[in-house]
Structures are given as structure tokens and as C-alpha cells.
Amino acid sequence: MADKIRAGVIGNGFIGPAHIEAVRRLEFVEVVAVAQSTQEKADLKAEELGVPLAYGDYRELLRNPDIDVVHNCTPNHLHVQINREIIESGKHVLSEKPLAMSSSESRELLALARKYGVVHGVNFNYRQFPMMRQLAEMVKQNEFGKINLIHGSYLQDWMLYDTDYNWRLEDESGGRSRAVADIGSHWCDTVQYVTGKKITQVFADLWTVFPIRKKPLSQTETFSATNETVAEQYEEIPIHTEDYASVLIRFDDGSRGVFTVSQVSAGRKNALSFELNGTRKSAYWKQEEPAKLWIGHRDRSNELLMADPALFLKKARPSIHHPGGHTEGWPDSVKNMMMQYYHFIRDGKDPLKDTPSFATFADGHVSMCIMEAILKSHEQQRWVTVEE
């Protein structure tokens, strides 16, 4: 491998440039190529982002022997095939979620990545917030006692109007689930990481608030459409994926929980939050105020822990990079994800033997299994066991 690890990025909508920005904050990694669906689009994106190589066919990027790592930032339905080809090219792979469109596909990808011995990651970046690292260590040190209840939500409003439209609404592109797969997966991954528990059973209620949506005939960018910029011409499209879901959950140790996800909650932009209730104390965190952790007590005043390396437990300190009061946000969580992933590669660690500090294809597979159990539960209106 060269002095610098060389990366290529396939797909550059909203999330691709976020990957590139985060990777560039690591001095030992260089983004050398992007790939788009056409050469014209690739050239424009490469010029815009200052990347030297542009490919109109991602397979050409995979044939470049100088590229060590490939980021898959394409729409959901392309993840399986492209992830498979990245692995078979012998390059390390970092995929956006969902890892696949079904648990059978994610199981296949996990087995393939292990067979080829490549470093595999899924961008579940919320677990990489400094406060999540701190909270996970507090749980490990039994500060909260036995955690009995876990509850929270992930709320957004970018699908609030029936004129809001995006490729994620289309079954063939986004998959069978939307709100659960898109944002519920982040909630589940973060909570399981922090507590060390596994979600084993679910009882779900899903709702498509707008069974018909109005698709503008002119193209709009993700997260950009508002009710004030509705195209005058549109077509009506039937919608089969959920705008909202509430899910009762049971964990492997018998503890209980519930979470709600919504993409039609006015005023909520990216509101992931959760609360842990233990036998000693509680904790509450919300992503839109990531530097704060509320700690609740019964017999004394509650506390508010602020993100500060001087206040963090020893094992959590490497995740925070600025002095207290210098809030680290969503881009920093992505940077932490990339830092953990690329340090694993740079240090020559073995993905079959060494335990990574980032989400892997195994975590991506678990996420797919939970999502399928949620869909099955809603369809059958009963408790469903998560099968891995």
C-alpha cells in the first residue's frame, strides 16, 4: 500500500460528498476518484469536489489497481451488486446503509467479505458521537445499574407535504421499508451499541400517511423541496412504504423498550433521541444537542454532563477532538467513523480476528434482520422474533 491510503467514492448525491469531506480530515487518506452514472456527471462532480479521477462507470474505478478502498454511496437498490463487486475486486468496502435489500442478501455479503478478508464497514455514524462513546463506557462500568427500559424516537419533517418526493419513496429504489430502514435503523444501531443489548423481538405498527404523493415532473434534490417550491406539474404516485412507525421491542436480557420514527413531524429536522432507565439512574440524549447528556436521579438533583475530554472516561476520550464548549456535531460523527475505519486498515488489523470500533457488515446484517421482523410484525399484527 502507498504512503497514503487511496479511496474512491461511488455515488455522490447528499451522502457521497459528506464521506469525502470526512475522509479528507484524515491526513493519511486521499480521495482519488469518484464514479457517477454517466461520464458527464462524474466529470462535473470531480471538478466540483476537487477529485482528480472521474468515472462514468463504477467498474472502471474498481479496475484501478491504485485504489485501496471504495465507498458505496449509491441509492439503496444498488448496494448489493456494487458491494459484491467491490469485495470481489479485492478492495476494502465502506457501504451506506441499508447494507442490502433483504437479510438473505446481507448475509451473503457478510460471508463474501469474510471470504475475501477485506475490511468491511457500514456508515452507522451516530454511535460515533463522542457522547455515545462516553455513555457506552458508563454503561459498561455499571453506573446506571441494570437498564430495564429503553425508549425514544427519530423524527423528521422533510416528507410532511404530499408534494414532497424523493427516490426513497419508490419500492424498486428504496426497498420495502422507508422510515424504519432509513432512520429507524440508526436508532436501533445506536441503542444496541450503547447498551450492549440485542433486539430480539418486535411488535410494530406502521402507517403510510400519504398513500398517494405528487411527484414533480422537474427533478429536485434530496432534502431541498418545500411547499413553497412545488412544481406546477406533477403526477400522482401510489406510496407503499411507511411515513411513520412505532415499535415495541424486547432485548436479549429481558428488558423492554419502544421507539417511534416519523418523516412527517413538522419542525423536527433530524431529531434522534433516546432514554435509558436503570435501577440506579437514567440518561437521555438527543442528536440535535449532541454535546449534552442528561443524567436523572431519584434521590438527588439531576445532572447535565457536557462533552469535555477532561470529564470523559479514559476509553471515551479519543473520540472527542476539541476542548469543552467546542461542540462536535454530525459531520464530526462521520469523521470519527472514517477515522476508526481507516485506522483499522492502516494498522494492518485482521477483520477476521480483530474487533473493530466501527459498524461492520455484521451490524448491517443485524439491521436488515430487525427491519424484516418489523415488517412481518406489522403485516401479521403480532410479536415477531428477530432471526439472524
PDB file of C-alpha atoms in Angstrom, residues 149-352:
ATOM      1  CA  LEU A 149     -36.256   0.420  29.880  1.00  0.00           C
ATOM      2  CA  ILE A 150     -35.035   1.993  26.628  1.00  0.00           C
ATOM      3  CA  HIS A 151     -37.300   4.346  24.716  1.00  0.00           C
ATOM      4  CA  GLY A 152     -37.050   7.174  22.218  1.00  0.00           C
ATOM      5  CA  SER A 153     -37.692   8.373  18.700  1.00  0.00           C
ATOM      6  CA  TYR A 154     -36.236   9.603  15.446  1.00  0.00           C
ATOM      7  CA  LEU A 155     -38.380  12.347  13.920  1.00  0.00           C
ATOM      8  CA  GLN A 156     -38.029  14.365  10.703  1.00  0.00           C
ATOM      9  CA  ASP A 157     -40.315  16.627   8.651  1.00  0.00           C
ATOM     10  CA  TRP A 158     -38.910  16.503   5.112  1.00  0.00           C
ATOM     11  CA  MET A 159     -41.826  14.302   3.936  1.00  0.00           C
ATOM     12  CA  LEU A 160     -44.500  16.431   5.643  1.00  0.00           C
ATOM     13  CA  TYR A 161     -46.352  17.511   2.475  1.00  0.00           C
ATOM     14  CA  ASP A 162     -47.900  15.231  -0.118  1.00  0.00           C
ATOM     15  CA  THR A 163     -45.862  17.160  -2.696  1.00  0.00           C
ATOM     16  CA  ASP A 164     -42.573  16.100  -1.072  1.00  0.00           C
ATOM     17  CA  TYR A 165     -40.939  13.455  -3.230  1.00  0.00           C
ATOM     18  CA  ASN A 166     -37.667  11.528  -3.335  1.00  0.00           C
ATOM     19  CA  TRP A 167     -36.342   8.275  -4.826  1.00  0.00           C
ATOM     20  CA  ARG A 168     -36.579   6.703  -1.357  1.00  0.00           C
ATOM     21  CA  LEU A 169     -40.355   6.612  -1.826  1.00  0.00           C
ATOM     22  CA  GLU A 170     -40.087   4.192  -4.731  1.00  0.00           C
ATOM     23  CA  ASP A 171     -40.139   0.490  -3.827  1.00  0.00           C
ATOM     24  CA  GLU A 172     -37.679  -0.512  -6.545  1.00  0.00           C
ATOM     25  CA  SER A 173     -35.112   2.086  -5.406  1.00  0.00           C
ATOM     26  CA  GLY A 174     -35.640   2.440  -1.677  1.00  0.00           C
ATOM     27  CA  GLY A 175     -36.920  -1.000  -0.725  1.00  0.00           C
ATOM     28  CA  ARG A 176     -39.914  -2.330   1.211  1.00  0.00           C
ATOM     29  CA  SER A 177     -39.350  -0.022   4.185  1.00  0.00           C
ATOM     30  CA  ARG A 178     -38.553   3.693   4.303  1.00  0.00           C
ATOM     31  CA  ALA A 179     -38.807   5.409   7.698  1.00  0.00           C
ATOM     32  CA  VAL A 180     -37.725   2.275   9.587  1.00  0.00           C
ATOM     33  CA  ALA A 181     -34.935   1.368   7.151  1.00  0.00           C
ATOM     34  CA  ASP A 182     -33.723   4.929   6.652  1.00  0.00           C
ATOM     35  CA  ILE A 183     -33.768   6.366  10.185  1.00  0.00           C
ATOM     36  CA  GLY A 184     -35.079   3.614  12.459  1.00  0.00           C
ATOM     37  CA  SER A 185     -32.001   1.579  11.589  1.00  0.00           C
ATOM     38  CA  HIS A 186     -29.806   4.336  13.050  1.00  0.00           C
ATOM     39  CA  TRP A 187     -31.850   4.397  16.267  1.00  0.00           C
ATOM     40  CA  CYS A 188     -31.623   0.637  16.707  1.00  0.00           C
ATOM     41  CA  ASP A 189     -27.900   0.506  15.962  1.00  0.00           C
ATOM     42  CA  THR A 190     -27.075   3.367  18.342  1.00  0.00           C
ATOM     43  CA  VAL A 191     -29.111   1.945  21.222  1.00  0.00           C
ATOM     44  CA  GLN A 192     -27.708  -1.567  20.786  1.00  0.00           C
ATOM     45  CA  TYR A 193     -24.159  -0.170  20.658  1.00  0.00           C
ATOM     46  CA  VAL A 194     -24.580   1.980  23.779  1.00  0.00           C
ATOM     47  CA  THR A 195     -26.256  -0.701  25.900  1.00  0.00           C
ATOM     48  CA  GLY A 196     -24.554  -3.815  24.545  1.00  0.00           C
ATOM     49  CA  LYS A 197     -28.009  -5.392  24.236  1.00  0.00           C
ATOM     50  CA  LYS A 198     -29.544  -7.096  21.206  1.00  0.00           C
ATOM     51  CA  ILE A 199     -33.078  -6.514  19.976  1.00  0.00           C
ATOM     52  CA  THR A 200     -34.666  -9.964  19.839  1.00  0.00           C
ATOM     53  CA  GLN A 201     -38.417  -9.382  19.429  1.00  0.00           C
ATOM     54  CA  VAL A 202     -40.593  -6.620  17.952  1.00  0.00           C
ATOM     55  CA  PHE A 203     -44.271  -5.637  17.714  1.00  0.00           C
ATOM     56  CA  ALA A 204     -44.772  -2.935  15.099  1.00  0.00           C
ATOM     57  CA  ASP A 205     -47.433  -0.524  13.850  1.00  0.00           C
ATOM     58  CA  LEU A 206     -46.618   1.203  10.531  1.00  0.00           C
ATOM     59  CA  TRP A 207     -48.625   3.869   8.717  1.00  0.00           C
ATOM     60  CA  THR A 208     -48.393   5.428   5.277  1.00  0.00           C
ATOM     61  CA  VAL A 209     -49.814   8.879   5.997  1.00  0.00           C
ATOM     62  CA  PHE A 210     -49.875   9.786   2.290  1.00  0.00           C
ATOM     63  CA  PRO A 211     -50.845   6.716   0.229  1.00  0.00           C
ATOM     64  CA  ILE A 212     -50.724   8.988  -2.831  1.00  0.00           C
ATOM     65  CA  ARG A 213     -47.971  11.558  -3.339  1.00  0.00           C
ATOM     66  CA  LYS A 214     -47.476  14.154  -6.043  1.00  0.00           C
ATOM     67  CA  LYS A 215     -44.207  13.662  -7.883  1.00  0.00           C
ATOM     68  CA  PRO A 216     -42.888  16.867  -9.508  1.00  0.00           C
ATOM     69  CA  LEU A 217     -42.088  16.418 -13.179  1.00  0.00           C
ATOM     70  CA  SER A 218     -38.960  18.524 -12.647  1.00  0.00           C
ATOM     71  CA  GLN A 219     -36.133  16.951 -10.623  1.00  0.00           C
ATOM     72  CA  THR A 220     -35.483  18.118  -7.045  1.00  0.00           C
ATOM     73  CA  GLU A 221     -32.556  17.459  -4.716  1.00  0.00           C
ATOM     74  CA  THR A 222     -32.879  15.384  -1.551  1.00  0.00           C
ATOM     75  CA  PHE A 223     -33.977  17.492   1.463  1.00  0.00           C
ATOM     76  CA  SER A 224     -34.476  20.583  -0.746  1.00  0.00           C
ATOM     77  CA  ALA A 225     -38.194  20.574  -1.575  1.00  0.00           C
ATOM     78  CA  THR A 226     -40.628  22.728   0.413  1.00  0.00           C
ATOM     79  CA  ASN A 227     -44.281  23.525  -0.002  1.00  0.00           C
ATOM     80  CA  GLU A 228     -43.321  26.912  -1.453  1.00  0.00           C
ATOM     81  CA  THR A 229     -41.365  25.409  -4.350  1.00  0.00           C
ATOM     82  CA  VAL A 230     -43.863  22.849  -5.585  1.00  0.00           C
ATOM     83  CA  ALA A 231     -43.701  22.308  -9.319  1.00  0.00           C
ATOM     84  CA  GLU A 232     -46.872  23.285 -11.134  1.00  0.00           C
ATOM     85  CA  GLN A 233     -46.836  19.970 -12.974  1.00  0.00           C
ATOM     86  CA  TYR A 234     -46.757  16.624 -11.233  1.00  0.00           C
ATOM     87  CA  GLU A 235     -48.005  13.062 -11.421  1.00  0.00           C
ATOM     88  CA  GLU A 236     -49.751  11.137  -8.676  1.00  0.00           C
ATOM     89  CA  ILE A 237     -47.778   8.143  -7.417  1.00  0.00           C
ATOM     90  CA  PRO A 238     -49.057   5.406  -5.063  1.00  0.00           C
ATOM     91  CA  ILE A 239     -46.852   5.001  -1.983  1.00  0.00           C
ATOM     92  CA  HIS A 240     -46.371   1.665  -0.210  1.00  0.00           C
ATOM     93  CA  THR A 241     -43.662   2.484   2.337  1.00  0.00           C
ATOM     94  CA  GLU A 242     -44.281   3.931   5.785  1.00  0.00           C
ATOM     95  CA  ASP A 243     -44.134   7.591   6.814  1.00  0.00           C
ATOM     96  CA  TYR A 244     -44.456   6.596  10.472  1.00  0.00           C
ATOM     97  CA  ALA A 245     -43.816   3.608  12.732  1.00  0.00           C
ATOM     98  CA  SER A 246     -43.978   2.775  16.426  1.00  0.00           C
ATOM     99  CA  VAL A 247     -42.261  -0.415  17.562  1.00  0.00           C
ATOM    100  CA  LEU A 248     -42.360  -2.226  20.887  1.00  0.00           C
ATOM    101  CA  ILE A 249     -39.071  -4.047  21.466  1.00  0.00           C
ATOM    102  CA  ARG A 250     -37.702  -6.760  23.731  1.00  0.00           C
ATOM    103  CA  PHE A 251     -33.980  -7.220  24.334  1.00  0.00           C
ATOM    104  CA  ASP A 252     -31.954 -10.366  24.867  1.00  0.00           C
ATOM    105  CA  ASP A 253     -31.733  -9.808  28.640  1.00  0.00           C
ATOM    106  CA  GLY A 254     -35.498  -9.407  29.040  1.00  0.00           C
ATOM    107  CA  SER A 255     -35.519  -5.603  29.219  1.00  0.00           C
ATOM    108  CA  ARG A 256     -38.145  -3.660  27.284  1.00  0.00           C
ATOM    109  CA  GLY A 257     -38.396  -0.620  25.055  1.00  0.00           C
ATOM    110  CA  VAL A 258     -40.252   1.290  22.374  1.00  0.00           C
ATOM    111  CA  PHE A 259     -39.327   3.712  19.623  1.00  0.00           C
ATOM    112  CA  THR A 260     -41.177   5.895  17.124  1.00  0.00           C
ATOM    113  CA  VAL A 261     -39.909   7.054  13.750  1.00  0.00           C
ATOM    114  CA  SER A 262     -41.571   9.659  11.560  1.00  0.00           C
ATOM    115  CA  GLN A 263     -40.724  11.661   8.465  1.00  0.00           C
ATOM    116  CA  VAL A 264     -43.881  13.786   8.733  1.00  0.00           C
ATOM    117  CA  SER A 265     -43.364  15.573  12.081  1.00  0.00           C
ATOM    118  CA  ALA A 266     -43.344  19.341  11.456  1.00  0.00           C
ATOM    119  CA  GLY A 267     -40.389  21.155  12.983  1.00  0.00           C
ATOM    120  CA  ARG A 268     -38.348  18.026  13.640  1.00  0.00           C
ATOM    121  CA  LYS A 269     -35.343  18.144  11.320  1.00  0.00           C
ATOM    122  CA  ASN A 270     -33.122  15.291  12.454  1.00  0.00           C
ATOM    123  CA  ALA A 271     -34.345  14.521  15.953  1.00  0.00           C
ATOM    124  CA  LEU A 272     -32.877  11.207  17.069  1.00  0.00           C
ATOM    125  CA  SER A 273     -33.244  10.793  20.835  1.00  0.00           C
ATOM    126  CA  PHE A 274     -33.423   8.045  23.434  1.00  0.00           C
ATOM    127  CA  GLU A 275     -33.569   7.487  27.191  1.00  0.00           C
ATOM    128  CA  LEU A 276     -32.146   4.690  29.327  1.00  0.00           C
ATOM    129  CA  ASN A 277     -33.818   3.921  32.673  1.00  0.00           C
ATOM    130  CA  GLY A 278     -31.637   1.906  35.030  1.00  0.00           C
ATOM    131  CA  THR A 279     -32.018   0.760  38.617  1.00  0.00           C
ATOM    132  CA  ARG A 280     -29.571   3.450  39.771  1.00  0.00           C
ATOM    133  CA  LYS A 281     -30.122   6.345  37.366  1.00  0.00           C
ATOM    134  CA  SER A 282     -31.272   7.329  33.899  1.00  0.00           C
ATOM    135  CA  ALA A 283     -29.726   9.003  30.860  1.00  0.00           C
ATOM    136  CA  TYR A 284     -31.242  10.981  27.980  1.00  0.00           C
ATOM    137  CA  TRP A 285     -29.541  12.162  24.766  1.00  0.00           C
ATOM    138  CA  LYS A 286     -30.697  13.873  21.600  1.00  0.00           C
ATOM    139  CA  GLN A 287     -28.661  14.213  18.435  1.00  0.00           C
ATOM    140  CA  GLU A 288     -29.637  17.826  17.759  1.00  0.00           C
ATOM    141  CA  GLU A 289     -27.871  18.783  21.029  1.00  0.00           C
ATOM    142  CA  PRO A 290     -25.082  16.206  20.898  1.00  0.00           C
ATOM    143  CA  ALA A 291     -22.771  17.753  23.486  1.00  0.00           C
ATOM    144  CA  LYS A 292     -25.264  17.244  26.333  1.00  0.00           C
ATOM    145  CA  LEU A 293     -26.171  14.126  28.313  1.00  0.00           C
ATOM    146  CA  TRP A 294     -28.974  14.427  30.871  1.00  0.00           C
ATOM    147  CA  ILE A 295     -28.497  12.138  33.853  1.00  0.00           C
ATOM    148  CA  GLY A 296     -31.509  11.568  36.100  1.00  0.00           C
ATOM    149  CA  HIS A 297     -31.609  10.626  39.785  1.00  0.00           C
ATOM    150  CA  ARG A 298     -34.400   9.812  42.236  1.00  0.00           C
ATOM    151  CA  ASP A 299     -32.798  10.968  45.469  1.00  0.00           C
ATOM    152  CA  ARG A 300     -30.747  14.000  44.415  1.00  0.00           C
ATOM    153  CA  SER A 301     -30.638  16.703  41.785  1.00  0.00           C
ATOM    154  CA  ASN A 302     -30.329  15.676  38.173  1.00  0.00           C
ATOM    155  CA  GLU A 303     -27.109  16.328  36.237  1.00  0.00           C
ATOM    156  CA  LEU A 304     -26.160  17.636  32.815  1.00  0.00           C
ATOM    157  CA  LEU A 305     -22.861  16.233  31.520  1.00  0.00           C
ATOM    158  CA  MET A 306     -21.248  18.381  28.830  1.00  0.00           C
ATOM    159  CA  ALA A 307     -18.871  16.974  26.216  1.00  0.00           C
ATOM    160  CA  ASP A 308     -15.405  17.721  27.537  1.00  0.00           C
ATOM    161  CA  PRO A 309     -12.358  15.440  27.319  1.00  0.00           C
ATOM    162  CA  ALA A 310     -11.497  16.372  30.901  1.00  0.00           C
ATOM    163  CA  LEU A 311     -14.845  14.965  32.062  1.00  0.00           C
ATOM    164  CA  PHE A 312     -14.904  11.851  29.884  1.00  0.00           C
ATOM    165  CA  LEU A 313     -13.911   8.379  30.970  1.00  0.00           C
ATOM    166  CA  LYS A 314     -10.481   7.297  29.752  1.00  0.00           C
ATOM    167  CA  LYS A 315     -11.646   4.954  26.984  1.00  0.00           C
ATOM    168  CA  ALA A 316     -14.035   7.575  25.582  1.00  0.00           C
ATOM    169  CA  ARG A 317     -11.538  10.441  25.375  1.00  0.00           C
ATOM    170  CA  PRO A 318     -10.045   9.510  21.962  1.00  0.00           C
ATOM    171  CA  SER A 319     -13.465  10.118  20.376  1.00  0.00           C
ATOM    172  CA  ILE A 320     -13.543  13.809  21.311  1.00  0.00           C
ATOM    173  CA  HIS A 321     -11.166  16.132  19.474  1.00  0.00           C
ATOM    174  CA  HIS A 322     -11.846  19.645  20.813  1.00  0.00           C
ATOM    175  CA  PRO A 323     -11.914  21.292  24.236  1.00  0.00           C
ATOM    176  CA  GLY A 324     -15.179  21.511  26.148  1.00  0.00           C
ATOM    177  CA  GLY A 325     -17.600  24.068  24.715  1.00  0.00           C
ATOM    178  CA  HIS A 326     -16.483  23.444  21.120  1.00  0.00           C
ATOM    179  CA  THR A 327     -19.443  21.338  20.069  1.00  0.00           C
ATOM    180  CA  GLU A 328     -18.791  18.450  17.722  1.00  0.00           C
ATOM    181  CA  GLY A 329     -21.766  17.599  15.501  1.00  0.00           C
ATOM    182  CA  TRP A 330     -22.986  15.327  12.735  1.00  0.00           C
ATOM    183  CA  PRO A 331     -20.010  15.867  10.344  1.00  0.00           C
ATOM    184  CA  ASP A 332     -17.673  15.023  13.214  1.00  0.00           C
ATOM    185  CA  SER A 333     -19.501  11.741  13.837  1.00  0.00           C
ATOM    186  CA  VAL A 334     -18.901  10.834  10.188  1.00  0.00           C
ATOM    187  CA  LYS A 335     -15.263  11.829  10.570  1.00  0.00           C
ATOM    188  CA  ASN A 336     -14.993   9.582  13.647  1.00  0.00           C
ATOM    189  CA  MET A 337     -16.491   6.729  11.631  1.00  0.00           C
ATOM    190  CA  MET A 338     -13.884   7.232   8.905  1.00  0.00           C
ATOM    191  CA  MET A 339     -11.082   7.591  11.443  1.00  0.00           C
ATOM    192  CA  GLN A 340     -11.928   4.295  13.137  1.00  0.00           C
ATOM    193  CA  TYR A 341     -12.344   2.512   9.811  1.00  0.00           C
ATOM    194  CA  TYR A 342      -9.139   3.791   8.189  1.00  0.00           C
ATOM    195  CA  HIS A 343      -7.018   3.356  11.326  1.00  0.00           C
ATOM    196  CA  PHE A 344      -8.074  -0.302  11.278  1.00  0.00           C
ATOM    197  CA  ILE A 345      -6.730  -0.566   7.717  1.00  0.00           C
ATOM    198  CA  ARG A 346      -3.597   1.489   8.322  1.00  0.00           C
ATOM    199  CA  ASP A 347      -2.690  -0.542  11.404  1.00  0.00           C
ATOM    200  CA  GLY A 348      -2.937  -3.754   9.394  1.00  0.00           C
ATOM    201  CA  LYS A 349      -5.622  -5.299  11.579  1.00  0.00           C
ATOM    202  CA  ASP A 350      -7.310  -8.509  10.536  1.00  0.00           C
ATOM    203  CA  PRO A 351     -11.122  -8.224  10.094  1.00  0.00           C
ATOM    204  CA  LEU A 352     -11.433 -11.937  10.891  1.00  0.00           C
TER     205      LEU A 352
END
